[in-house]
CSV table of C-alpha atoms in Angstrom, one decimal:
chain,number,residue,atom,x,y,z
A,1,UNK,CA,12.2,-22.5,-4.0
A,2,UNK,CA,14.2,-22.0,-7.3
A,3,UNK,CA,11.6,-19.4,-8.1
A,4,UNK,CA,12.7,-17.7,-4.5
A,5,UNK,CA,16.3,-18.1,-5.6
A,6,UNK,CA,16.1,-16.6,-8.8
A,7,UNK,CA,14.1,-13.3,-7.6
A,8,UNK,CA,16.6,-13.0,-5.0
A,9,UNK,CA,20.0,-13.1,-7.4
A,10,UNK,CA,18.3,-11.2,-10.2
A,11,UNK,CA,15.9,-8.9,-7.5
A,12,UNK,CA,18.3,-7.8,-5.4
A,13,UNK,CA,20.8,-6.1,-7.7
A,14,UNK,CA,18.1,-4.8,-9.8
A,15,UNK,CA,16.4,-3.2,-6.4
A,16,UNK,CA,19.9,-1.4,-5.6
A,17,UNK,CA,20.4,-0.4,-9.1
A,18,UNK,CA,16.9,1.2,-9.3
A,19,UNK,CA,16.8,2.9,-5.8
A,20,UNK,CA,21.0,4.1,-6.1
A,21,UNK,CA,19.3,6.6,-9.4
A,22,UNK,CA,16.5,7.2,-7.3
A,23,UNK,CA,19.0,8.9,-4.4
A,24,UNK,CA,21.8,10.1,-6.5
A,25,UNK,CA,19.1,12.3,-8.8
A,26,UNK,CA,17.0,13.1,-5.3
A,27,UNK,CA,19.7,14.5,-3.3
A,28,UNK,CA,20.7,16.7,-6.5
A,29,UNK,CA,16.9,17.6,-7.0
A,30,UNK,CA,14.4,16.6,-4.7
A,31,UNK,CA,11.3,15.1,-7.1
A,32,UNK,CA,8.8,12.8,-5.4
A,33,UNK,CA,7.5,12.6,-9.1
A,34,UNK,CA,10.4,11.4,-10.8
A,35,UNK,CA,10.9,9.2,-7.4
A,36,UNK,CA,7.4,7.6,-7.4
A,37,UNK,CA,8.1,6.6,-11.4
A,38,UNK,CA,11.2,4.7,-10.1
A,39,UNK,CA,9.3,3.3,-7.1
A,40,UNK,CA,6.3,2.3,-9.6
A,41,UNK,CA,9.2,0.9,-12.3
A,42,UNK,CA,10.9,-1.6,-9.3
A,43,UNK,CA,7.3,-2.7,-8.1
A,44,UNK,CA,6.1,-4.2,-11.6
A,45,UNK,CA,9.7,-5.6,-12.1
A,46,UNK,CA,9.3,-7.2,-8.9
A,47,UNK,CA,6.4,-8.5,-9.9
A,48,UNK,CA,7.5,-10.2,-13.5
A,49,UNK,CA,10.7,-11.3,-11.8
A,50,UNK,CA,8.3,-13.2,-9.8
A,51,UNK,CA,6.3,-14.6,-12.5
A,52,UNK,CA,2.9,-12.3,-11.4
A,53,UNK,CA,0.7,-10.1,-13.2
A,54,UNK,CA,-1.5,-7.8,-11.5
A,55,UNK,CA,-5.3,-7.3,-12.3
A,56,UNK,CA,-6.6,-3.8,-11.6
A,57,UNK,CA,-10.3,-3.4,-10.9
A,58,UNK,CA,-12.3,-0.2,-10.6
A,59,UNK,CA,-9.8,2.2,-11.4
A,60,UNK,CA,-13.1,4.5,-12.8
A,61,UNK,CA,-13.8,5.5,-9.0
A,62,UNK,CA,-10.9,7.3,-9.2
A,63,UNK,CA,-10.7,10.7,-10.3
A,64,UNK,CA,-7.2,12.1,-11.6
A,65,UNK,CA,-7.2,15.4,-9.7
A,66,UNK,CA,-8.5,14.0,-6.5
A,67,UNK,CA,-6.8,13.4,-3.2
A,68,UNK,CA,-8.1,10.1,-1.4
A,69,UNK,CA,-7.0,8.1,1.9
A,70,UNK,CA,-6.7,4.1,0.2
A,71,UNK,CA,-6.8,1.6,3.0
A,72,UNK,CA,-6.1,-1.7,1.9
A,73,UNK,CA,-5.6,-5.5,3.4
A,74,UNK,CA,-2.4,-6.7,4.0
A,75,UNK,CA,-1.9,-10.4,4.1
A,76,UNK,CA,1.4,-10.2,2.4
A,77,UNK,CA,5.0,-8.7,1.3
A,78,UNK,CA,3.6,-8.7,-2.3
A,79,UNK,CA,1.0,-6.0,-1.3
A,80,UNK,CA,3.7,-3.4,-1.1
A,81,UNK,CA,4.7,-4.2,-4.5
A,82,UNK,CA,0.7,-4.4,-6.3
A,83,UNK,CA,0.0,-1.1,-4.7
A,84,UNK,CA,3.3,0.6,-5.9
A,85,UNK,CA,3.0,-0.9,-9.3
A,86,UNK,CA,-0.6,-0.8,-10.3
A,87,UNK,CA,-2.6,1.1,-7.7
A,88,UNK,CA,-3.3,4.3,-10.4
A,89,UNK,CA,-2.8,7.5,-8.4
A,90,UNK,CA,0.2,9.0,-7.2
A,91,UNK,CA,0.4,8.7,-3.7
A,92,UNK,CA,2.7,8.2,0.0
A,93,UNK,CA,2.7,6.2,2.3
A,94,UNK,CA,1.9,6.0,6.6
A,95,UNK,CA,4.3,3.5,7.5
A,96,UNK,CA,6.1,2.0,10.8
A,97,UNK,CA,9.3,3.6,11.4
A,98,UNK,CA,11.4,0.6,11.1
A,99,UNK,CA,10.8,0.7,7.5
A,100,UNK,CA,12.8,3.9,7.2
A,101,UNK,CA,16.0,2.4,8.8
A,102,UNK,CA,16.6,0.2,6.4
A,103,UNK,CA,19.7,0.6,4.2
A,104,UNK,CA,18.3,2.4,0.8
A,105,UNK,CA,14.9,1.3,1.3
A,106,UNK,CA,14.6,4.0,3.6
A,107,UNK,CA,16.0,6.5,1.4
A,108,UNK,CA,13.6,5.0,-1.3
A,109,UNK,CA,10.4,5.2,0.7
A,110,UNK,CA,11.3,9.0,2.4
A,111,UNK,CA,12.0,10.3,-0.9
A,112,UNK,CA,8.6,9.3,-2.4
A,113,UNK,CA,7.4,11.6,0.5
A,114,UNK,CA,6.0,8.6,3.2
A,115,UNK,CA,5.5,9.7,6.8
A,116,UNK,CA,7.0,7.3,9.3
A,117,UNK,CA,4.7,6.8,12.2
A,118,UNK,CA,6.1,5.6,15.7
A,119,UNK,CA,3.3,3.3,17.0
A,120,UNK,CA,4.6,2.9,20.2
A,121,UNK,CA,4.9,6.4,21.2
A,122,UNK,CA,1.3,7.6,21.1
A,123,UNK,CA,2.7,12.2,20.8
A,124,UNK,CA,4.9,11.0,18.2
A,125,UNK,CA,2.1,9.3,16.2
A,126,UNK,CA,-0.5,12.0,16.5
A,127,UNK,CA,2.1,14.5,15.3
A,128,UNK,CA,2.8,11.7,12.3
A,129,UNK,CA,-1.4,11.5,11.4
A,130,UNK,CA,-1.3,15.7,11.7
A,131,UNK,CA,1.7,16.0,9.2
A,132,UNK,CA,0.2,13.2,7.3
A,133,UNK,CA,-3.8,14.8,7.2
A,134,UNK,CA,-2.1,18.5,6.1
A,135,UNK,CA,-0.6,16.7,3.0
A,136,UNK,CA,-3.8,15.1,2.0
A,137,UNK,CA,-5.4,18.2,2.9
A,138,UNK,CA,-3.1,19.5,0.6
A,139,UNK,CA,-3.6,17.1,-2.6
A,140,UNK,CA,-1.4,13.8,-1.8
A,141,UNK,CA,-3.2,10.7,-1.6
A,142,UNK,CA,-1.7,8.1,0.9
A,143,UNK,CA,-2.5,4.7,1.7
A,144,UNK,CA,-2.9,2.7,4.9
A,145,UNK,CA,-3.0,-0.7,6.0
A,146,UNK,CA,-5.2,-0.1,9.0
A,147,UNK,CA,-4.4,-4.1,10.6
A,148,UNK,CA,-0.7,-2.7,11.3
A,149,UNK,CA,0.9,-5.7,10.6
A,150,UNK,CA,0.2,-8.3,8.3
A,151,UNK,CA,-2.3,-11.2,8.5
A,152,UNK,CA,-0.4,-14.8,9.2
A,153,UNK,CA,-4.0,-16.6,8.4
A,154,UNK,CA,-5.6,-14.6,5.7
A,155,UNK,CA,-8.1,-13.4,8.0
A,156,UNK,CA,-8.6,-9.3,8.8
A,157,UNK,CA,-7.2,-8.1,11.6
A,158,UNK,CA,-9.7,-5.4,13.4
A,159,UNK,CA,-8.9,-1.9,11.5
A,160,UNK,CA,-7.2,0.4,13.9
A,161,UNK,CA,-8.7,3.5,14.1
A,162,UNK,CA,-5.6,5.9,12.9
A,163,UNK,CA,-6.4,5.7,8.9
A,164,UNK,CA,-10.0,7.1,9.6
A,165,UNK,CA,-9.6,10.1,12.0
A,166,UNK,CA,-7.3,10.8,9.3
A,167,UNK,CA,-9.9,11.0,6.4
A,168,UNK,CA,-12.3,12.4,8.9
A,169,UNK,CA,-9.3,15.4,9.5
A,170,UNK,CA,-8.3,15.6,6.3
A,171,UNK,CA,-12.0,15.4,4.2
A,172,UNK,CA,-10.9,13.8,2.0
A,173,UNK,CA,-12.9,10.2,0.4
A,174,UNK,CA,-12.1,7.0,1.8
A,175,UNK,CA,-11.1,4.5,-0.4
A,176,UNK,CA,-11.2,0.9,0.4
A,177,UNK,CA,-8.9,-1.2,-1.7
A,178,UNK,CA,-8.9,-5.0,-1.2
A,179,UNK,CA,-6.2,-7.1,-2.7
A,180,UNK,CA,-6.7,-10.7,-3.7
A,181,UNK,CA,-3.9,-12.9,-4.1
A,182,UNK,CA,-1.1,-11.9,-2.5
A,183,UNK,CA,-1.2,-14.3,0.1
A,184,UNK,CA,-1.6,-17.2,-1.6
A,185,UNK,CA,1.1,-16.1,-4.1
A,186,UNK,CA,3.6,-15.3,-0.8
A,187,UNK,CA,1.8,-16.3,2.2
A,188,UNK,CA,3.5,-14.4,5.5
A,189,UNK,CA,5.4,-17.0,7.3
A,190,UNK,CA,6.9,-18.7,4.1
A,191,UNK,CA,9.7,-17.4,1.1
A,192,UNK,CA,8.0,-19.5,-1.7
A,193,UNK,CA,6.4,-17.4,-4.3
A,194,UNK,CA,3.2,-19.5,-5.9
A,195,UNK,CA,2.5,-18.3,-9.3
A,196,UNK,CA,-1.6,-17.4,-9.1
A,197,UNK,CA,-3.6,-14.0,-10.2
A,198,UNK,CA,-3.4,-11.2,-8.4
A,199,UNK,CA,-6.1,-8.3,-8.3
A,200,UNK,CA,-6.5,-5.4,-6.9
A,201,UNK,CA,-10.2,-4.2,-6.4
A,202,UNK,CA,-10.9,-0.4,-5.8
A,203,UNK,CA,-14.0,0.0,-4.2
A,204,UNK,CA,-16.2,3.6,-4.5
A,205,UNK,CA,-15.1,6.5,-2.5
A,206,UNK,CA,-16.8,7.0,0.6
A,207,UNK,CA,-17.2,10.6,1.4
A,208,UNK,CA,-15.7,12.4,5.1
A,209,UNK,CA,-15.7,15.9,4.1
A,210,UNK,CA,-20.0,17.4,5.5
A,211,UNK,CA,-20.8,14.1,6.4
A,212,UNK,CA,-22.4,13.0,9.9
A,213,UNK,CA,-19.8,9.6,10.2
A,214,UNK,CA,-17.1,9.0,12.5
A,215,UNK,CA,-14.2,7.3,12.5
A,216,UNK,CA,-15.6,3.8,13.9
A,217,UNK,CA,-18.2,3.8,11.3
A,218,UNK,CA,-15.6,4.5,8.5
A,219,UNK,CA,-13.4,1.6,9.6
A,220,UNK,CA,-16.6,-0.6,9.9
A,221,UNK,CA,-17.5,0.3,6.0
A,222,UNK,CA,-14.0,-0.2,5.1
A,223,UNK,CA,-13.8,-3.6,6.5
A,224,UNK,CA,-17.2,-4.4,5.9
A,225,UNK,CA,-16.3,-3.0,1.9
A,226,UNK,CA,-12.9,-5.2,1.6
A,227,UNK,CA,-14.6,-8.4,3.4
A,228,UNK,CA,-17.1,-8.3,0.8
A,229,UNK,CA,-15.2,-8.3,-1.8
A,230,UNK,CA,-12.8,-11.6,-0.3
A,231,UNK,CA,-16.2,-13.5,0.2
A,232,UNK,CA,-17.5,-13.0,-3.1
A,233,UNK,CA,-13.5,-13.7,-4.5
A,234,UNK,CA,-11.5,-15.4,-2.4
A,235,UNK,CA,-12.9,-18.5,-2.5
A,236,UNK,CA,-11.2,-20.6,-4.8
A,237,UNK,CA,-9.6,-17.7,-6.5
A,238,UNK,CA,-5.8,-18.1,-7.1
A,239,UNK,CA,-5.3,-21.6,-7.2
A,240,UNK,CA,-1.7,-22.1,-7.8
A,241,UNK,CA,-0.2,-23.0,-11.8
């Protein structure tokens, strides 16, 4: 718990510090560049603060002019931080709305150019995937978590179906990312941060644009993809130091 204590004096200043630039220069210029190299800079602070280095696995998939839809695990509050810090495209985010009512956080996320998605208000959250599917369209990667919420056991929640009707819409390549880890580092129902590996593994692109696939069989290769990758893994990987 000293661990916990220290990222939390040291963190928290350092995460209002970091995201007060980040508004002051976006409200004079709005740059979801300049406010993405912020973002990225707080993630990998985060991340040393909490003694964690970060792993990154299959980055050739990726090609640098390319648009993709990443959907990725979620098992943790780290995984926020890994894909901000390390994941190597630019890209937004789909989240809940709650996350944008948060004191500065919400300015932090918005300004990066995230889409907030109402989940319990099924017009709202189309409108959200349409908005979100014309900026892919348009050349902005974004990433998912497809569970919604995070896992409390380690195991994957069933993928929601939201993440691939927008690939399928937008046509651009799925991208399955699976991050291994996180949970054991900061499981979901506790505050102490376990100093193990983290990785995160970028799986090839799977292709929506002229393909004959729907949506339920791109969130059964995604999970399929990401489960893999925790079998062959997980097991015995990340054994605290």
């Amino acid at each position: 718990m000293l661990k916990t204590a220290l990222v939390l004096i040291l963190g928290v200043p350092y995460t209002i510090f970091l995201i007060s630039v980040e508004i002051a220069v976006c409200k004079i210029r709005v740059s979801e560049n300049f406010a993405r190299k912020i973002a990225q800079t707080w993630a990998r602070g985060i991340l040393v603060l909490c003694g964690l280095s970060v792993r990154v696995v299959g980055a050739e998939h990726l090609f640098k002019r390319e648009a993709y839809v990443f959907v990725a695990n979620h098992a943790s509050m780290l995984d926020i931080a890994i894909l901000l810090g390390y994941l190597p495209s630019p890209f937004l985010w789909l989240a809940k709305k709650e996350l944008f009512r948060l004191p500065m956080f919400g300015a932090g996320i918005r300004y990066i150019g995230s889409i907030p998605i109402d989940r319990g208000h099924p017009r709202a959250a189309i409108k959200s995937m349409r908005t979100a599917a014309n900026r892919v369209k348009g050349g902005a990667s974004i990433v998912v978590f497809p569970e919604g919420t995070r896992s409390r056991d380690g195991r994957m929640k069933p993928f929601k179906a939201g993440a691939f009707h927008l690939a399928k819409q937008s046509g651009r390549p799925m991208v399955p990312v699976a991050l291994l880890g996180a949970r054991r580092a900061l499981p979901a129902e506790s505050l102490r941060i376990r100093r193990v590996p983290l990785v995160l593994v970028i799986t090839p692109p799977i292709p929506t644009a002229g393909v004959e696939i729907d949506k339920n069989e791109l969130a059964r290769m995604a999970f399929e993809r990401i489960q893999r990758v925790q079998d062959e893994c997980e097991p015995g990987f990340g054994k605290e130091s």
